């Protein structure tokens, strides 16, 4: 259930960030900060397939988002830990607080 809650937190932050970007509106600081926090937590619980899917989505925004939901569902149904064998990179999201004048 904890893993399910963490995925829920990630997907909520991801969805909020995407909705601003899709509407051509600047992402508010607090939304971006929450996304960065949840994104950086992924290696603690997400499967290798989920991380690979997110890496591919980051590289190609034209990929359908439902692929991510499919691999997350598969990960939630799988109860065995599998070590990472194929993940070659994972980039952290760093949130910079803009200078306010």
Backbone as CSV, one residue per row, in Angstrom:
resi,resn,N_x,N_y,N_z,CA_x,CA_y,CA_z,C_x,C_y,C_z
1,UNK,0.822,-1.198,0.000,0.000,0.000,0.000,0.864,1.260,0.000
2,UNK,2.024,1.171,0.647,2.923,2.332,0.661,3.396,2.640,-0.748
3,UNK,3.770,1.589,-1.476,4.231,1.768,-2.856,3.120,2.387,-3.709
4,UNK,1.920,1.939,-3.514,0.786,2.480,-4.253,0.594,3.967,-3.933
5,UNK,0.744,4.344,-2.682,0.608,5.753,-2.287,1.720,6.599,-2.900
6,UNK,2.951,6.064,-2.922,4.059,6.809,-3.528,3.823,7.031,-5.017
7,UNK,3.347,5.979,-5.697,3.018,6.146,-7.123,1.897,7.177,-7.288
8,UNK,0.913,7.126,-6.425,-0.175,8.089,-6.487,0.360,9.515,-6.340
9,UNK,1.259,9.717,-5.373,1.855,11.045,-5.179,2.625,11.492,-6.420
10,UNK,3.398,10.568,-7.013,4.164,10.906,-8.214,3.220,11.275,-9.360
11,UNK,2.214,10.440,-9.607,1.307,10.677,-10.733,0.510,11.971,-10.553
12,UNK,0.160,12.286,-9.322,-0.549,13.536,-9.068,0.341,14.743,-9.395
13,UNK,1.587,14.699,-8.926,2.525,15.797,-9.205,2.829,15.884,-10.699
14,UNK,3.011,14.735,-11.334,3.299,14.669,-12.761,2.124,15.237,-13.569
15,UNK,0.903,14.835,-13.210,-0.291,15.295,-13.929,-0.476,16.806,-13.814
16,UNK,-0.253,17.328,-12.622,-0.389,18.779,-12.438,0.623,19.534,-13.290
17,UNK,1.860,19.058,-13.281,2.901,19.734,-14.067,2.573,19.666,-15.557
18,UNK,2.166,18.511,-16.028,1.835,18.330,-17.450,0.644,19.201,-17.850
19,UNK,-0.354,19.324,-16.975,-1.538,20.114,-17.335,-1.177,21.578,-17.556
20,UNK,-0.273,22.114,-16.755,0.173,23.495,-16.980,0.938,23.590,-18.296
21,UNK,1.855,22.656,-18.511,2.674,22.683,-19.730,1.810,22.540,-20.981
22,UNK,0.813,21.646,-20.938,-0.060,21.441,-22.095,-0.918,22.655,-22.406
23,UNK,-1.197,23.459,-21.406,-1.994,24.669,-21.617,-1.135,25.891,-21.923
24,UNK,0.162,25.686,-22.025,1.061,26.781,-22.360,1.234,27.794,-21.244
25,UNK,0.968,27.364,-20.020,1.069,28.237,-18.857,2.319,27.852,-18.077
26,UNK,2.993,28.863,-17.533,4.178,28.588,-16.728,3.793,27.782,-15.490
27,UNK,4.580,26.760,-15.200,4.312,25.891,-14.054,4.636,26.650,-12.771
28,UNK,3.672,26.742,-11.850,3.934,27.435,-10.581,5.068,26.770,-9.794
29,UNK,5.766,27.570,-9.006,6.921,27.090,-8.247,6.587,25.888,-7.381
30,UNK,5.476,25.959,-6.655,5.144,24.870,-5.736,4.809,23.570,-6.470
31,UNK,4.228,23.669,-7.649,3.915,22.482,-8.456,5.213,21.857,-8.959
32,UNK,6.113,22.682,-9.455,7.392,22.191,-9.948,8.221,21.573,-8.819
33,UNK,8.216,22.212,-7.660,8.974,21.694,-6.512,8.440,20.333,-6.080
34,UNK,7.113,20.187,-6.042,6.505,18.905,-5.646,6.841,17.827,-6.670
35,UNK,6.807,18.165,-7.958,7.162,17.199,-8.985,8.611,16.743,-8.810
36,UNK,9.513,17.680,-8.593,10.928,17.325,-8.411,11.112,16.396,-7.218
37,UNK,10.429,16.690,-6.130,10.514,15.851,-4.930,10.041,14.428,-5.225
38,UNK,8.897,14.292,-5.877,8.355,12.963,-6.177,9.191,12.239,-7.232
39,UNK,9.678,12.964,-8.221,10.515,12.357,-9.257,11.790,11.782,-8.650
40,UNK,12.408,12.518,-7.763,13.665,12.076,-7.150,13.476,10.909,-6.199
41,UNK,12.269,10.673,-5.760,11.971,9.549,-4.873,11.775,8.239,-5.647
42,UNK,11.568,8.307,-6.936,11.277,7.112,-7.737,12.262,5.950,-7.551
43,UNK,13.570,6.183,-7.539,14.486,5.034,-7.416,14.328,4.258,-6.102
44,UNK,13.635,4.823,-5.133,13.437,4.127,-3.865,12.393,3.017,-3.957
45,UNK,11.488,3.113,-4.928,10.399,2.131,-4.974,10.016,1.673,-6.376
46,UNK,10.308,2.446,-7.395,9.841,2.135,-8.748,10.667,1.020,-9.380
47,UNK,10.017,0.269,-10.233,10.712,-0.800,-10.954,11.590,-0.219,-12.056
48,UNK,12.466,-1.047,-12.549,13.343,-0.648,-13.647,12.529,-0.240,-14.871
49,UNK,11.448,-0.965,-15.144,10.610,-0.657,-16.299,9.964,0.721,-16.183
50,UNK,9.543,1.065,-14.978,8.920,2.378,-14.769,9.942,3.486,-15.011
51,UNK,11.117,3.334,-14.459,12.153,4.360,-14.634,12.556,4.481,-16.097
52,UNK,12.682,3.348,-16.796,13.004,3.396,-18.228,11.905,4.113,-19.004
53,UNK,10.650,3.836,-18.668,9.525,4.479,-19.351,9.551,5.994,-19.127
54,UNK,9.809,6.418,-17.903,9.873,7.851,-17.610,11.038,8.504,-18.334
55,UNK,12.179,7.816,-18.386,13.318,8.345,-19.142,12.951,8.529,-20.611
56,UNK,12.226,7.560,-21.191,11.808,7.670,-22.591,10.799,8.802,-22.779
57,UNK,9.891,8.964,-21.819,8.931,10.075,-21.905,9.634,11.421,-21.819
58,UNK,10.676,11.503,-20.996,11.439,12.750,-20.886,12.164,13.075,-22.177
59,UNK,12.601,12.045,-22.890,13.342,12.258,-24.142,12.416,12.503,-25.327
60,UNK,11.201,11.951,-25.263,10.278,12.058,-26.392,8.871,12.342,-25.856
61,UNK,8.502,13.597,-25.843,7.208,13.985,-25.273,6.024,13.540,-26.133
62,UNK,6.277,13.009,-27.323,5.192,12.535,-28.186,4.737,11.121,-27.830
63,UNK,5.481,10.457,-26.954,5.095,9.097,-26.549,3.784,9.160,-25.769
64,UNK,2.922,8.169,-25.970,1.643,8.184,-25.241,1.838,7.967,-23.741
65,UNK,1.154,8.750,-22.944,1.290,8.711,-21.496,0.732,7.418,-20.906
66,UNK,-0.192,6.769,-21.626,-0.780,5.544,-21.085,0.269,4.453,-20.900
67,UNK,1.399,4.530,-21.625,2.477,3.551,-21.435,2.981,3.590,-19.990
68,UNK,3.090,4.790,-19.435,3.542,4.935,-18.055,2.553,4.282,-17.094
69,UNK,1.277,4.512,-17.301,0.269,3.923,-16.423,0.299,2.392,-16.506
70,UNK,0.551,1.850,-17.686,0.631,0.394,-17.853,1.792,-0.196,-17.062
71,UNK,2.967,0.401,-17.159,4.124,-0.165,-16.456,3.995,0.025,-14.946
72,UNK,3.356,1.107,-14.515,3.119,1.290,-13.081,2.150,0.223,-12.578
73,UNK,1.098,-0.025,-13.329,0.148,-1.081,-12.932,0.849,-2.432,-12.834
74,UNK,1.680,-2.745,-13.812,2.422,-4.002,-13.770,3.330,-4.068,-12.547
75,UNK,3.978,-2.967,-12.232,4.871,-2.932,-11.077,4.090,-3.131,-9.777
76,UNK,2.919,-2.532,-9.686,2.105,-2.690,-8.474,1.591,-4.123,-8.306
77,UNK,1.414,-4.820,-9.411,0.938,-6.210,-9.346,2.068,-7.196,-9.075
78,UNK,3.285,-6.787,-9.326,4.457,-7.639,-9.107,4.907,-7.493,-7.666
79,UNK,5.111,-8.595,-6.990,5.486,-8.519,-5.576,6.957,-8.832,-5.317
80,UNK,7.703,-9.181,-6.354,9.103,-9.534,-6.162,10.000,-8.358,-6.522
81,UNK,11.077,-8.194,-5.757,12.052,-7.156,-6.069,12.968,-7.665,-7.167
82,UNK,13.178,-6.849,-8.166,14.122,-7.167,-9.240,15.148,-6.058,-9.275
83,UNK,16.401,-6.430,-9.239,17.431,-5.391,-9.273,17.484,-4.744,-10.653
84,UNK,18.021,-3.550,-10.694,18.151,-2.833,-11.957,19.290,-3.435,-12.755
85,UNK,18.995,-3.859,-13.966,20.030,-4.420,-14.825,20.206,-3.612,-16.104
86,UNK,19.133,-2.948,-16.540,19.187,-2.236,-17.812,19.225,-0.723,-17.687
87,UNK,18.870,-0.189,-16.547,18.835,1.271,-16.408,20.260,1.801,-16.507
88,UNK,20.501,2.571,-17.527,21.851,3.088,-17.731,22.020,4.495,-17.167
89,UNK,20.890,5.194,-16.964,20.991,6.539,-16.412,19.696,6.902,-15.706
90,UNK,19.829,7.750,-14.729,18.678,8.325,-14.049,19.076,9.735,-13.676
91,UNK,18.369,10.691,-14.212,18.733,12.076,-13.928,17.773,12.633,-12.890
92,UNK,18.322,13.279,-11.892,17.512,13.887,-10.851,17.002,15.233,-11.324
93,UNK,15.853,15.595,-10.822,15.265,16.893,-11.111,15.664,17.831,-9.977
94,UNK,16.286,18.915,-10.315,16.700,19.882,-9.303,15.845,21.126,-9.465
95,UNK,15.206,21.477,-8.388,14.340,22.638,-8.407,15.129,23.843,-7.933
96,UNK,15.166,24.859,-8.768,15.852,26.097,-8.403,14.809,27.126,-7.992
97,UNK,15.048,27.733,-6.857,14.162,28.798,-6.409,14.568,30.069,-7.138
98,UNK,13.646,30.617,-7.914,13.987,31.836,-8.667,14.250,33.011,-7.734
99,UNK,15.135,33.874,-8.174,15.418,35.093,-7.409,14.218,36.026,-7.530
100,UNK,13.690,36.404,-6.392,12.580,37.352,-6.403,13.125,38.710,-6.034
101,UNK,12.775,39.687,-6.817,13.266,41.053,-6.592,12.197,41.917,-6.018
